[in-house]
PDB file of C-alpha atoms and ligand atoms in Angstrom:
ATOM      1  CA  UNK A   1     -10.628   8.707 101.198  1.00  0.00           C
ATOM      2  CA  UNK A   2      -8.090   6.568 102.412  1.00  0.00           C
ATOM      3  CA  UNK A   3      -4.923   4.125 101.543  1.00  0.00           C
ATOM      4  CA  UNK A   4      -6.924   2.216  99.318  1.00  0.00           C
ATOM      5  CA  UNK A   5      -8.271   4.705  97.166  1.00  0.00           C
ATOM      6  CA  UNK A   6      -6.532   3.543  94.083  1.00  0.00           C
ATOM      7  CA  UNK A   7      -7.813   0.227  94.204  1.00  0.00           C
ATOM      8  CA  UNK A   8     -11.877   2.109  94.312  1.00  0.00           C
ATOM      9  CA  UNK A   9     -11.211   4.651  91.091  1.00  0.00           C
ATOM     10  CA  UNK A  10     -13.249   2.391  88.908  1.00  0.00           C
ATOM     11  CA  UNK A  11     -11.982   2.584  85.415  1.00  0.00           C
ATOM     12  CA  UNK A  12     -14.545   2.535  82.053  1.00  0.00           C
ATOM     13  CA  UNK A  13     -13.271   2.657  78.315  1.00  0.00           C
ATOM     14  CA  UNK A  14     -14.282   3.396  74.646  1.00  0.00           C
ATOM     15  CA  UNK A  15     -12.690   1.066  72.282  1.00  0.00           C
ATOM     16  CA  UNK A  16     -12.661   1.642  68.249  1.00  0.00           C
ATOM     17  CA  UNK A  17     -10.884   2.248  65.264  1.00  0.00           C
ATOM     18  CA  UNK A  18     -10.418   5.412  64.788  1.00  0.00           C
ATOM     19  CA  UNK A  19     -11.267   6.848  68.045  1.00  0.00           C
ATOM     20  CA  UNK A  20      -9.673   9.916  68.480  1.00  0.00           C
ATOM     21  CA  UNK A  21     -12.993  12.163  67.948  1.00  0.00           C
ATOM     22  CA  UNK A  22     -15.207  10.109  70.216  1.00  0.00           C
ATOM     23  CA  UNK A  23     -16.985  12.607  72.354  1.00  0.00           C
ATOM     24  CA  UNK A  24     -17.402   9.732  75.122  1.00  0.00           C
ATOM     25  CA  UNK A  25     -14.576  10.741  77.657  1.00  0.00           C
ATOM     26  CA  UNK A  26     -16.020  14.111  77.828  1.00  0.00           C
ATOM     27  CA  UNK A  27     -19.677  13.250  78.281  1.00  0.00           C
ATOM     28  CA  UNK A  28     -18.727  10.535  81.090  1.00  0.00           C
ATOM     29  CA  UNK A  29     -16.057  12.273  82.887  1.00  0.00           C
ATOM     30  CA  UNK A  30     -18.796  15.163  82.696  1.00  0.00           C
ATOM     31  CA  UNK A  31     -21.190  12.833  84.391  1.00  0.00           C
ATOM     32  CA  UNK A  32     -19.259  11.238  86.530  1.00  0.00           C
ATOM     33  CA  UNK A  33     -17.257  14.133  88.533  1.00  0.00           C
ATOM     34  CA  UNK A  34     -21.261  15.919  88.994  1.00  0.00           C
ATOM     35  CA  UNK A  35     -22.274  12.845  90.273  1.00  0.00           C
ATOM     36  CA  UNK A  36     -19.363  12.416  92.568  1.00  0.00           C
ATOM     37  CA  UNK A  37     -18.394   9.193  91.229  1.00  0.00           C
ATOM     38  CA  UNK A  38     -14.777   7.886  91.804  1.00  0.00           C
ATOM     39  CA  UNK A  39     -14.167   6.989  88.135  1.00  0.00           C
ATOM     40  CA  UNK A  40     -12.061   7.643  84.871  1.00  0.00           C
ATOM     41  CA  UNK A  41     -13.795   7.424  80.963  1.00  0.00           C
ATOM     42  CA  UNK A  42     -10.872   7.154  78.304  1.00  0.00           C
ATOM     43  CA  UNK A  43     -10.473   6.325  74.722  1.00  0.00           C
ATOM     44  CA  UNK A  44      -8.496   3.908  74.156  1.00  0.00           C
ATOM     45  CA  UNK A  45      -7.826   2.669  69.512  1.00  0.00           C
ATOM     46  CA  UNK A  46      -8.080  -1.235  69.142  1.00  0.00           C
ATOM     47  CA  UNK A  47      -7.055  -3.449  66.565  1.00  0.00           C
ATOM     48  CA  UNK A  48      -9.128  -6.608  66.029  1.00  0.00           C
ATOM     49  CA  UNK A  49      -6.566  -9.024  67.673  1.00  0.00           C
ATOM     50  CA  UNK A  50      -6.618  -7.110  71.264  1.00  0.00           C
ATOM     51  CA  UNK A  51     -10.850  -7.115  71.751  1.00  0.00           C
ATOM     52  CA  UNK A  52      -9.989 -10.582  73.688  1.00  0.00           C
ATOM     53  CA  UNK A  53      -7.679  -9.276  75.782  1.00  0.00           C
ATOM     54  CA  UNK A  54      -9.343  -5.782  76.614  1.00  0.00           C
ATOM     55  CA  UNK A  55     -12.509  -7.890  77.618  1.00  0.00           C
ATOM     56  CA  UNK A  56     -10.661 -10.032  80.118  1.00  0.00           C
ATOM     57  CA  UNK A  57      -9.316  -7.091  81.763  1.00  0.00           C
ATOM     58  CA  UNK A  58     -13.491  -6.636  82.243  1.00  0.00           C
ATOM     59  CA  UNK A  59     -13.297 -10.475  83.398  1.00  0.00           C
ATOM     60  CA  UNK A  60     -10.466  -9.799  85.892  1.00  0.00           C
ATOM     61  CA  UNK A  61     -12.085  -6.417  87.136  1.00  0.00           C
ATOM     62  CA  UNK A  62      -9.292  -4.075  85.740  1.00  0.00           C
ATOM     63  CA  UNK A  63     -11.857  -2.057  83.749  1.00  0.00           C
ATOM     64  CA  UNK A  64     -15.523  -1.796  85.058  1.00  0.00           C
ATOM     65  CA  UNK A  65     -17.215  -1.026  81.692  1.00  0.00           C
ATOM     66  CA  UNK A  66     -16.577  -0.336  78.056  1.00  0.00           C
ATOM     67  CA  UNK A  67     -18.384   1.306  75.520  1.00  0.00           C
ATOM     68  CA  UNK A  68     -17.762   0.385  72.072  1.00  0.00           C
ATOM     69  CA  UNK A  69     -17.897   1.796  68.886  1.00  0.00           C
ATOM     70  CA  UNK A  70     -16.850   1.411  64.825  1.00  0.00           C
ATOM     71  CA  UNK A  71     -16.142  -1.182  63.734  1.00  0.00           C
ATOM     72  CA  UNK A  72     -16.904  -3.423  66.628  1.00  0.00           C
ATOM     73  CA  UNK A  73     -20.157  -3.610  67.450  1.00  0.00           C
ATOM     74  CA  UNK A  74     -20.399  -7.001  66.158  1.00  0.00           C
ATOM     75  CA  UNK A  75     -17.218  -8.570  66.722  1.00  0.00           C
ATOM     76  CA  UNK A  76     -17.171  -8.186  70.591  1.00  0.00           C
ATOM     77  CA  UNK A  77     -20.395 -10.615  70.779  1.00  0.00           C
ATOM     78  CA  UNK A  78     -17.850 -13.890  70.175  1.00  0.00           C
ATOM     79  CA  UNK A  79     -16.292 -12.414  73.864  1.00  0.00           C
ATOM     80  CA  UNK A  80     -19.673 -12.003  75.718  1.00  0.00           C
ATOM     81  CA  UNK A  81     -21.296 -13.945  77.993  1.00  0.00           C
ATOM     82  CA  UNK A  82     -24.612 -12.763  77.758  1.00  0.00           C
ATOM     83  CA  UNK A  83     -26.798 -10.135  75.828  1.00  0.00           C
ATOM     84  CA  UNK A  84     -29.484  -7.953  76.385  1.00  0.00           C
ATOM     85  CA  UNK A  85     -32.490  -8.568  74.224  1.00  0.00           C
ATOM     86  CA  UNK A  86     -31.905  -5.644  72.117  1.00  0.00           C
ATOM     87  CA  UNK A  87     -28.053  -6.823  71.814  1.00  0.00           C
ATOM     88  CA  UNK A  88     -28.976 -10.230  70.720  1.00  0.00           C
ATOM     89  CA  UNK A  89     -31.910  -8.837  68.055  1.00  0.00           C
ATOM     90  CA  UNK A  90     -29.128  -6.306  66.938  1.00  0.00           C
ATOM     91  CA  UNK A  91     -26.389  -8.545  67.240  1.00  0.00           C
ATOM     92  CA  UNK A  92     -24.621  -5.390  68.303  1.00  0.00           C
ATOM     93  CA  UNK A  93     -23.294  -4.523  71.627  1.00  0.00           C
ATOM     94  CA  UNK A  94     -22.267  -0.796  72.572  1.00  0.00           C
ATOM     95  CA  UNK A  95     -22.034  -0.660  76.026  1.00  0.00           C
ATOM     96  CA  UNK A  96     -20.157  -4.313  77.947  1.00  0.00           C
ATOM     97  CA  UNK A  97     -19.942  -4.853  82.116  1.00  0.00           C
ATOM     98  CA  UNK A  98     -19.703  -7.525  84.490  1.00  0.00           C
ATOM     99  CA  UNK A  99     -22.940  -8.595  86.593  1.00  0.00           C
ATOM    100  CA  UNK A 100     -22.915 -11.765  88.735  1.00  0.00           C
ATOM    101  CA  UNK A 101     -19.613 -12.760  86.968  1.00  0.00           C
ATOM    102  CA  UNK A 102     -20.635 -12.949  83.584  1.00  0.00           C
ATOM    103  CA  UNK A 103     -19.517 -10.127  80.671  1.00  0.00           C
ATOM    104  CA  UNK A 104     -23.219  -9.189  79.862  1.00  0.00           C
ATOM    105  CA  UNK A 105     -23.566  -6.788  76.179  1.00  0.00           C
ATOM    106  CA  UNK A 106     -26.092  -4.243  76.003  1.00  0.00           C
ATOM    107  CA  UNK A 107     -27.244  -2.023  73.139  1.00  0.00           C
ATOM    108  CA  UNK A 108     -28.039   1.385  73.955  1.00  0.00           C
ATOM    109  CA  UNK A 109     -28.193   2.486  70.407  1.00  0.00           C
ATOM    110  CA  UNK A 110     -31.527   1.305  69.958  1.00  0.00           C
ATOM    111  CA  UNK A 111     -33.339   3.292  72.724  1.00  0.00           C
ATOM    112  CA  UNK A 112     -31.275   6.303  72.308  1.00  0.00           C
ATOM    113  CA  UNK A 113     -32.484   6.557  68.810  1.00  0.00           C
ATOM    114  CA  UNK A 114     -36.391   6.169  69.553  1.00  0.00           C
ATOM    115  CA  UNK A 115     -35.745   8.631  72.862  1.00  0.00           C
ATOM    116  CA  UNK A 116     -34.103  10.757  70.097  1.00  0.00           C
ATOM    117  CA  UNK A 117     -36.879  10.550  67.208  1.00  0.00           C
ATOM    118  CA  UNK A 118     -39.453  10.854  70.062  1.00  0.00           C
ATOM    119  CA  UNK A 119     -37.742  14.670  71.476  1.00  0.00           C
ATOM    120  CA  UNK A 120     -38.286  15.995  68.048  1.00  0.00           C
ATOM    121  CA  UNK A 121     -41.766  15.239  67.941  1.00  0.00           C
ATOM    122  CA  UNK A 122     -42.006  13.813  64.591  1.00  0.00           C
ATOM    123  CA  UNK A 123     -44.267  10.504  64.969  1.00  0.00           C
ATOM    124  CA  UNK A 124     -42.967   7.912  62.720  1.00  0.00           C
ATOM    125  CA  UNK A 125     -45.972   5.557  63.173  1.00  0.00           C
ATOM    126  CA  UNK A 126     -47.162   4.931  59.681  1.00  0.00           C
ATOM    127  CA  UNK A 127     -44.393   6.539  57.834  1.00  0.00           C
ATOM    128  CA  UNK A 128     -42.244   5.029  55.187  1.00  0.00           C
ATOM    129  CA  UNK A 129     -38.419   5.310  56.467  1.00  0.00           C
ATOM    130  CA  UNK A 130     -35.720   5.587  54.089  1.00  0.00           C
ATOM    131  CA  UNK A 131     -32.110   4.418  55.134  1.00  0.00           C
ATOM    132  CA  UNK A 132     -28.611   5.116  53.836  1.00  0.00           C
ATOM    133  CA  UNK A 133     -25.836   2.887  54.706  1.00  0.00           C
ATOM    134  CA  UNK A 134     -26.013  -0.272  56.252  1.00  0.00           C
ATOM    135  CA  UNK A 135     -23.076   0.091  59.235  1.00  0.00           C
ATOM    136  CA  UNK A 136     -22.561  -0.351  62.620  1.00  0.00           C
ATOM    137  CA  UNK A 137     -25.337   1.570  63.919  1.00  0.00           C
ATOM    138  CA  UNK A 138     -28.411   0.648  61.556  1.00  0.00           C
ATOM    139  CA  UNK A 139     -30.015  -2.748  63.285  1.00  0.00           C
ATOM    140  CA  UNK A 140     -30.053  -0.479  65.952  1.00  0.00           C
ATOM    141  CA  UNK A 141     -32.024   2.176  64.053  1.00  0.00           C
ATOM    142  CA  UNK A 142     -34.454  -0.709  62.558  1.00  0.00           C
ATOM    143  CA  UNK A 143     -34.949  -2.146  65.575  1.00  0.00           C
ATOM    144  CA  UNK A 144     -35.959   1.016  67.343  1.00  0.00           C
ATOM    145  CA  UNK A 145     -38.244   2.118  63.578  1.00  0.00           C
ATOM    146  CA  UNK A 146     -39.842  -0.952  63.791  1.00  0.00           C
ATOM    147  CA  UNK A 147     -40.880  -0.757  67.445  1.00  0.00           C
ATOM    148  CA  UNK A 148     -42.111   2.724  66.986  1.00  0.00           C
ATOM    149  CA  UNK A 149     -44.435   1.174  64.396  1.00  0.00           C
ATOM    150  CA  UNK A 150     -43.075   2.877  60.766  1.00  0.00           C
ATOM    151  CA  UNK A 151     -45.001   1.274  57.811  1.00  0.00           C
ATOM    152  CA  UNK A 152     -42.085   0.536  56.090  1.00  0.00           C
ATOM    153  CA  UNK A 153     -37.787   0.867  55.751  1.00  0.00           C
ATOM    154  CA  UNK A 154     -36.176   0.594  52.384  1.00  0.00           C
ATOM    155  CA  UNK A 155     -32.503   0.431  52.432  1.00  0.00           C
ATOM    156  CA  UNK A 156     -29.476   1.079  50.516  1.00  0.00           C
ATOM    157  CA  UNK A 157     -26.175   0.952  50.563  1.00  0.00           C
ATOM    158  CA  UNK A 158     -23.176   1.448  48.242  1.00  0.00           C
ATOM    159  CA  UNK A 159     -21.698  -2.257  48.812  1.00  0.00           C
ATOM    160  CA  UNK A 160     -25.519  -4.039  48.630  1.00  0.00           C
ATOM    161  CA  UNK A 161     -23.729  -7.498  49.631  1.00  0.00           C
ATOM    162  CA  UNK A 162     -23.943  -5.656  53.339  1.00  0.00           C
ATOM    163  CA  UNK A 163     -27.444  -4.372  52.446  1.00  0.00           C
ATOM    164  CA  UNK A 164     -28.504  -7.900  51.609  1.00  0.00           C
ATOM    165  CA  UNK A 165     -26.563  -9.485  54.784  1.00  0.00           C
ATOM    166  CA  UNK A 166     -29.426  -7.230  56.661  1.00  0.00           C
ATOM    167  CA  UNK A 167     -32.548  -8.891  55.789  1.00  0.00           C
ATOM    168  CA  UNK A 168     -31.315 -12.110  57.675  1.00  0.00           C
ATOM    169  CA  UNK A 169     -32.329 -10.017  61.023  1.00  0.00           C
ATOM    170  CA  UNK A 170     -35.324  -7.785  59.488  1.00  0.00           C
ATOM    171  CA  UNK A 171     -36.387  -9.810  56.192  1.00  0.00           C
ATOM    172  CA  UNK A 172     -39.450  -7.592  55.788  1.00  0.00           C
ATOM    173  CA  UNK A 173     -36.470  -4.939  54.612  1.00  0.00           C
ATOM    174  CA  UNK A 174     -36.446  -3.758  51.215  1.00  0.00           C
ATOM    175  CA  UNK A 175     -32.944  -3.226  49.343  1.00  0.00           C
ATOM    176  CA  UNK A 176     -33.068  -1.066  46.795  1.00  0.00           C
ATOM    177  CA  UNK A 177     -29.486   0.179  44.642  1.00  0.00           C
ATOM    178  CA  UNK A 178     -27.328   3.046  45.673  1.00  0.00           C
ATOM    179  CA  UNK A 179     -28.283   5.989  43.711  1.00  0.00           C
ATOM    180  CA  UNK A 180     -32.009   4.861  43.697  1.00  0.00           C
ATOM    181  CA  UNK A 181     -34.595   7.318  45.433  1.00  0.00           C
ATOM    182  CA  UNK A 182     -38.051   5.661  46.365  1.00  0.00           C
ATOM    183  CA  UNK A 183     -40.929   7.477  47.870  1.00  0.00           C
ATOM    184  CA  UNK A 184     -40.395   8.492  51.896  1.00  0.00           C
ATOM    185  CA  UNK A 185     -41.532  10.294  54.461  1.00  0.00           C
ATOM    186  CA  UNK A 186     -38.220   9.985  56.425  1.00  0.00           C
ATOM    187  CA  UNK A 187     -34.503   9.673  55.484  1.00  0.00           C
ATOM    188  CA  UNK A 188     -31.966   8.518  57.724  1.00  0.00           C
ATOM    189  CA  UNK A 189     -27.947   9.383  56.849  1.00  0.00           C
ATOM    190  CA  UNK A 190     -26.564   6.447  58.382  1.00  0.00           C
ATOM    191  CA  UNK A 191     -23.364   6.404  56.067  1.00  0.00           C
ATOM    192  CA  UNK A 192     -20.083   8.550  56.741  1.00  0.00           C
ATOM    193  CA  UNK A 193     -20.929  10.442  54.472  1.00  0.00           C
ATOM    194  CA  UNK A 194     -20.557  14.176  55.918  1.00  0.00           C
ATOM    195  CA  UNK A 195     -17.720  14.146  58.318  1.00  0.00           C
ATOM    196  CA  UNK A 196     -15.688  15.583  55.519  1.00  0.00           C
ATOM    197  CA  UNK A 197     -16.791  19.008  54.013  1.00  0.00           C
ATOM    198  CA  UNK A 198     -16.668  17.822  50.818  1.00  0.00           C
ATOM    199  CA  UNK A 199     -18.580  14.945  51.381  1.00  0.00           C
ATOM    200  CA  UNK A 200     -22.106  14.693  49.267  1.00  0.00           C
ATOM    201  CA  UNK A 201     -24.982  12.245  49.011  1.00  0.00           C
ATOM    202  CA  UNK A 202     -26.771  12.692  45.482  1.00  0.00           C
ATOM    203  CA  UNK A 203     -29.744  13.702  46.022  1.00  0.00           C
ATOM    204  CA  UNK A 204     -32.657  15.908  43.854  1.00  0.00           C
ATOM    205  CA  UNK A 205     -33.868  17.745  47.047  1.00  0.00           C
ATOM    206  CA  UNK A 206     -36.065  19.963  44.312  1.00  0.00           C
ATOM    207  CA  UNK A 207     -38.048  16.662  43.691  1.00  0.00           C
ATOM    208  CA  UNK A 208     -38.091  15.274  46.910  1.00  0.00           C
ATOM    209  CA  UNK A 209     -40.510  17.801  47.815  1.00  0.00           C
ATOM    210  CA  UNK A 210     -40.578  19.931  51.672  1.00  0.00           C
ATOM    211  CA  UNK A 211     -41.885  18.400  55.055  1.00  0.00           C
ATOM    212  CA  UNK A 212     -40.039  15.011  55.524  1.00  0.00           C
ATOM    213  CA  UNK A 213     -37.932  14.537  58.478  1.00  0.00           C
ATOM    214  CA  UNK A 214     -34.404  14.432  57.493  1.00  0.00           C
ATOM    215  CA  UNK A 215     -31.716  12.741  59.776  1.00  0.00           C
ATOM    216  CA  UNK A 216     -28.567  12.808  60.119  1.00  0.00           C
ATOM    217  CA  UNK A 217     -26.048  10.177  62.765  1.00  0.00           C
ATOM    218  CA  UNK A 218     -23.799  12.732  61.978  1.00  0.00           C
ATOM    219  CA  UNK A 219     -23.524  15.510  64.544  1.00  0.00           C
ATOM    220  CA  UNK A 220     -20.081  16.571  63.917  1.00  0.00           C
ATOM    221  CA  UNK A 221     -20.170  18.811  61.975  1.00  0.00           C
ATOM    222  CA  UNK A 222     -23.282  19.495  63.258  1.00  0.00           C
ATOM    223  CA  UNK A 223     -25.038  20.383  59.992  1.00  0.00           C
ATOM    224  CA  UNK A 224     -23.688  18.481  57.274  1.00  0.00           C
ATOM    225  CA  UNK A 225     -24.966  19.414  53.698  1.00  0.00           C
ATOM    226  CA  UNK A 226     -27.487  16.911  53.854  1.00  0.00           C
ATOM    227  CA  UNK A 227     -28.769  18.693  56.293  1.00  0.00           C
ATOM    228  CA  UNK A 228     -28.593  22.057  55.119  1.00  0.00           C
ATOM    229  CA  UNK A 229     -30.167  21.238  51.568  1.00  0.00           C
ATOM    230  CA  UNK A 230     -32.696  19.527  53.548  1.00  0.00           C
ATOM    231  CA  UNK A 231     -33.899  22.764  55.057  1.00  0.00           C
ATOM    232  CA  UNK A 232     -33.311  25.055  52.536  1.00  0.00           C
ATOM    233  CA  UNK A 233     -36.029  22.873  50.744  1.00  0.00           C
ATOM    234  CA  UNK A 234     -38.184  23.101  53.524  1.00  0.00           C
ATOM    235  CA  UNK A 235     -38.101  19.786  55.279  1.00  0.00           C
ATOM    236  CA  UNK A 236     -37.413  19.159  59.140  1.00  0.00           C
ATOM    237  CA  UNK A 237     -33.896  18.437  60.190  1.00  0.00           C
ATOM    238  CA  UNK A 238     -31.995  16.618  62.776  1.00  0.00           C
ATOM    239  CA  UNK A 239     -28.671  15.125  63.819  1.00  0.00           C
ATOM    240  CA  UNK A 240     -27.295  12.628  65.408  1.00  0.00           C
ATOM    241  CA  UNK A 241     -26.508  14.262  68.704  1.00  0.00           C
ATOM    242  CA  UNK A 242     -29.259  13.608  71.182  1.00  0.00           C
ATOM    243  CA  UNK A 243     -29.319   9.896  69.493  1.00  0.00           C
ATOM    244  CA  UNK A 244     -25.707  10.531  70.692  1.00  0.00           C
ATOM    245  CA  UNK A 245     -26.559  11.866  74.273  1.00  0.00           C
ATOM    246  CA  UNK A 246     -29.400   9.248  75.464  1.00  0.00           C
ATOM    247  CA  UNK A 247     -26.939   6.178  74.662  1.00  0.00           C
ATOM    248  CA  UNK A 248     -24.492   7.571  76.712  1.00  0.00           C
ATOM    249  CA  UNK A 249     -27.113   8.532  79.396  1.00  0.00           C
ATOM    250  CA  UNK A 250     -28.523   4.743  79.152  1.00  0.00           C
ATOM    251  CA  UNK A 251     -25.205   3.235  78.866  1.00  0.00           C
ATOM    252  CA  UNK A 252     -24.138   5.743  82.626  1.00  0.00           C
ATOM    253  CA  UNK A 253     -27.370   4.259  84.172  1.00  0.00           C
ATOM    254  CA  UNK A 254     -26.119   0.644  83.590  1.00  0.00           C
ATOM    255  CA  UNK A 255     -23.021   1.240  84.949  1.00  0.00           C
ATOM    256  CA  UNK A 256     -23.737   3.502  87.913  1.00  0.00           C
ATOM    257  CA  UNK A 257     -27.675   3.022  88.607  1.00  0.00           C
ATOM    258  CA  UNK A 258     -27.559   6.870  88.069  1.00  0.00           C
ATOM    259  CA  UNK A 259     -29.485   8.956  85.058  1.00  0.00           C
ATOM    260  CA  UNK A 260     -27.323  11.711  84.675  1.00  0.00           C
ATOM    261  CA  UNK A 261     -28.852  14.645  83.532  1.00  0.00           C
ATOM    262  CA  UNK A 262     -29.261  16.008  79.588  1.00  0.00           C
ATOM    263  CA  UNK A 263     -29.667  19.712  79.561  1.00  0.00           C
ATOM    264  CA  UNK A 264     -28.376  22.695  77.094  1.00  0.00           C
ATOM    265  CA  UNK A 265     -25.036  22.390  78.846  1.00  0.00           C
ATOM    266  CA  UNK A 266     -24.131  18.847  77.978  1.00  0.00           C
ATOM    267  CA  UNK A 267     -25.776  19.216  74.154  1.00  0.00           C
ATOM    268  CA  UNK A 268     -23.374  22.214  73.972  1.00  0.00           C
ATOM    269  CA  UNK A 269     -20.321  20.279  75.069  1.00  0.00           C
ATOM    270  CA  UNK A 270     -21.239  18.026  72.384  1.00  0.00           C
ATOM    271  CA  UNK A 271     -20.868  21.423  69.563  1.00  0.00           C
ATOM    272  CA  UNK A 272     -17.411  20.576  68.087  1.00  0.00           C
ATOM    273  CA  UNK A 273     -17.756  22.521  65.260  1.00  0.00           C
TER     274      UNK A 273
HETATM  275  P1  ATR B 301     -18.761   0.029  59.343  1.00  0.00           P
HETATM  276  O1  ATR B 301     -19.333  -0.235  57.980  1.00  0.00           O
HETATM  277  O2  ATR B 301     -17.350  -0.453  59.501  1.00  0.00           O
HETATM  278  O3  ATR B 301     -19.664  -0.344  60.457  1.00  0.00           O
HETATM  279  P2  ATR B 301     -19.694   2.689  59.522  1.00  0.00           P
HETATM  280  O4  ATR B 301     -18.986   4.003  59.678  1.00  0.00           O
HETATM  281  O5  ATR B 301     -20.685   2.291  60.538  1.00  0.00           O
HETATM  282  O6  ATR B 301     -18.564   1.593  59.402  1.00  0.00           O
HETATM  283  O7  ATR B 301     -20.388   2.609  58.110  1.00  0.00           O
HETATM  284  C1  ATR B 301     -19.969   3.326  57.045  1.00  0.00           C
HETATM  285  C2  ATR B 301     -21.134   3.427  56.075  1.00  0.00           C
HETATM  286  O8  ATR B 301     -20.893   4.528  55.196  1.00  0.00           O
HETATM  287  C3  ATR B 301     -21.268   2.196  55.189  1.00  0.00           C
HETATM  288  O9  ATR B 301     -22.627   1.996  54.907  1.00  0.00           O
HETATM  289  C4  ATR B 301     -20.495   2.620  53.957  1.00  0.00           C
HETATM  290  O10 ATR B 301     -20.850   1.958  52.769  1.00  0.00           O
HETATM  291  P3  ATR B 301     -20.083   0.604  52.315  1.00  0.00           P
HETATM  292  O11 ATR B 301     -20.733  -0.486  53.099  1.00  0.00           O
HETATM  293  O12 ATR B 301     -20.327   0.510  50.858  1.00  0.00           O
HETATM  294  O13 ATR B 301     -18.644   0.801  52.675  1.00  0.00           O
HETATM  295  C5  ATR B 301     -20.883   4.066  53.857  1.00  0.00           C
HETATM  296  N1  ATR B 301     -19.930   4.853  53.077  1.00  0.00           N
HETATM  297  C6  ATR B 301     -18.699   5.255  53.442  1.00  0.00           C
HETATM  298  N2  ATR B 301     -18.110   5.985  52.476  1.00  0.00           N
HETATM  299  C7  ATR B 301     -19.003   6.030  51.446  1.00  0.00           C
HETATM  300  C8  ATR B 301     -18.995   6.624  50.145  1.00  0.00           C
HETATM  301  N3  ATR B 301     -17.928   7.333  49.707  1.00  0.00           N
HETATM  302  N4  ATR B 301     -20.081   6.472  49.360  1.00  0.00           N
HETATM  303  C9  ATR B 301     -21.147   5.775  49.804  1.00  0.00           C
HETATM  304  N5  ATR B 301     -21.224   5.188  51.015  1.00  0.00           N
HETATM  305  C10 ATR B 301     -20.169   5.311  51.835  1.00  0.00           C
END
C-alpha cells in the first residue's frame, strides 16, 4: 500500500430506479473484502437521461463495472459496445465492463436462474412453464427454460401489448389474458406483485391441485403469499434468492476472475425480512 492507493480502489456500481433495497452493495462488498480485493460496490438511482454519462465514466475508467437493474436492462444496450450471446438473445444486459477497450454487456440473469432451478432439484425438462409478468427479468427466465428443455411457456401479463412485444425474441411463446389459468406444471411470479403485504395474484390454489413447483423472483419478503398458499396446498416452493445469489456470483467472476463463495452465511445476509 502506497501513495497511489487511491488511484487502485477500483470502483463498481448498481444503477436503477428505485434502488434503495438492492441487496448488491452488501453481497459485493461481502465478496470483495474476503477476497481481499481493493474495491467499493454502491448503489447509485438513475434517471434515463444520465445512463450515457454513467457509462462513459466505464469508458474513461472511473468505474470498473456496473450492474444494472429495473428498468434498464434494455435501455443500456444503445451505450454498449458489445454483448454477450445471452445479452444479445435477451436483449438485456445486467452486469457492463470494459475489456480490450470496448463496454462489453453481459447477462447473468439467465444462468443464475437455471443454476437456481437446477439447486432445487426440480427438472423442468418436459414440463409446461407458466409465467406472470413480462418485465425486466423474463427473456432471461425464457432463455434459461428453454435451454433447460421445458415443453412449453405460456405467458401473461396485465398490459398484453408487453406480452405480445415478447414473441418477437421467443415466437414459439403463447400469450394468454391476465386472469386466465392454463394447465402447468410450473409457475413463475415474475411480476411485483408481493413486495407489498397486501399484494395478491388471483389464483384458485384449491383447483390448481398440489406438486407443481411454484416460484417466486421475489425474495424479499422472503415468502410472499404466493408462496405461502402455494404450500399450504401442497406444492413445492421457491424464491428468488439463489436466482439472486448466482448472478451476483457470475457477474463477481467477470469482474474479478474470482467465484466467490455461496454458503448459509451469504443466503442469510440476503434474509431482510
Ligand atoms: P419493468 O416492467 O419496468 O421491467 P418490472 O418490475 O420488471 O418492471 O416488472 C413489473 C411487472 O409486474 C410487469 O409485468 C407488470 O405488469 P405491467 O406490464 O402490466 O405493468 C407487473 N405488475 C406490476 N404491478 C401489477 C399489478 N398491480 N397487477 C398486475 N401486474 C402488475
Amino acid at each position: 500500500k502506497g501513495i497511489f492507493e487511491h488511484v487502485m480502489i477500483k470502483k463498481y456500481l448498481v444503477i436503477g430506479n428505485p434502488i434503495e433495497h438492492s441487496l448488491s452493495p452488501k453481497l459485493h462488498n461481502y465478496w470483495i473484502k474476503k477476497n481481499n480485493i481493493n474495491a467499493v460496490y454502491e448503489k447509485k438511482q438513475l434517471k434515463e437521461n444520465d445512463i450515457n454519462n454513467i457509462i462513459s465514466e466505464v469508458r474513461n475508467g472511473k468505474i470498473d463495472g456496473i450492474n444494472v437493474t429495473v428498468p434498464f436492462k434494455k435501455l443500456v444496450i444503445s451505450f454498449i459496445d458489445k454483448l454477450s450471446s445471452e445479452a444479445n438473445e435477451t436483449q438485456s444486459v445486467n452486469t457492463i465492463c470494459k475489456e480490450n477497450n470496448k463496454i462489453v454487456g453481459y447477462n447473468t440473469d439467465a444462468s443464475g436462474f437455471e443454476l437456481a432451478i437446477r439447486k432445487t432439484n426440480y427438472d423442468v425438462k418436459g414440463k409446461k412453464v407458466f409465467i406472470l409478468g413480462a418485465g425486466g427479468v423474463v427473456p432471461s427466465i425464457i432463455l434459461a427454460l428453454k435451454k433447460m428443455g421445458t415443453s412449453k411457456i405460456i405467458l401473461s401479463n396485465r398490459t398484453k401489448k408487453k406480452a405480445e412485444a415478447l414473441k418477437k425474441i421467443y415466437s414459439d411463446l403463447e400469450i394468454i389474458d391476465w386472469g386466465e389459468i392454463p394447465d402447468f406444471n410450473m409457475i413463475i411470479n415474475a411480476t411485483s406483485l408481493g413486495l407489498k403485504e397486501d399484494d395478491e395474484i388471483k389464483l384458485n390454489y384449491a383447483d390448481i391441485g398440489p406438486n407443481k413447483l411454484f416460484y417466486d423472483i421475489i425474495y424479499s419478503p422472503s415468502k410472499t403469499k404466493f408462496l405461502s398458499k402455494a404450500k399450504q396446498f401442497g406444492n413445492q416452493i421457491e424464491n428468488g434468492k439463489t436466482m439472486f445469489a448466482y448472478q451476483a456470483q457470475l457477474a463477481f467472476e467477470i469482474w474479478h476472475g474470482i467465484k466467490p463463495t455461496i454458503d448459509t452465511k451469504i443466503l442469510k445476509l440476503l434474509d431482510n425480512d
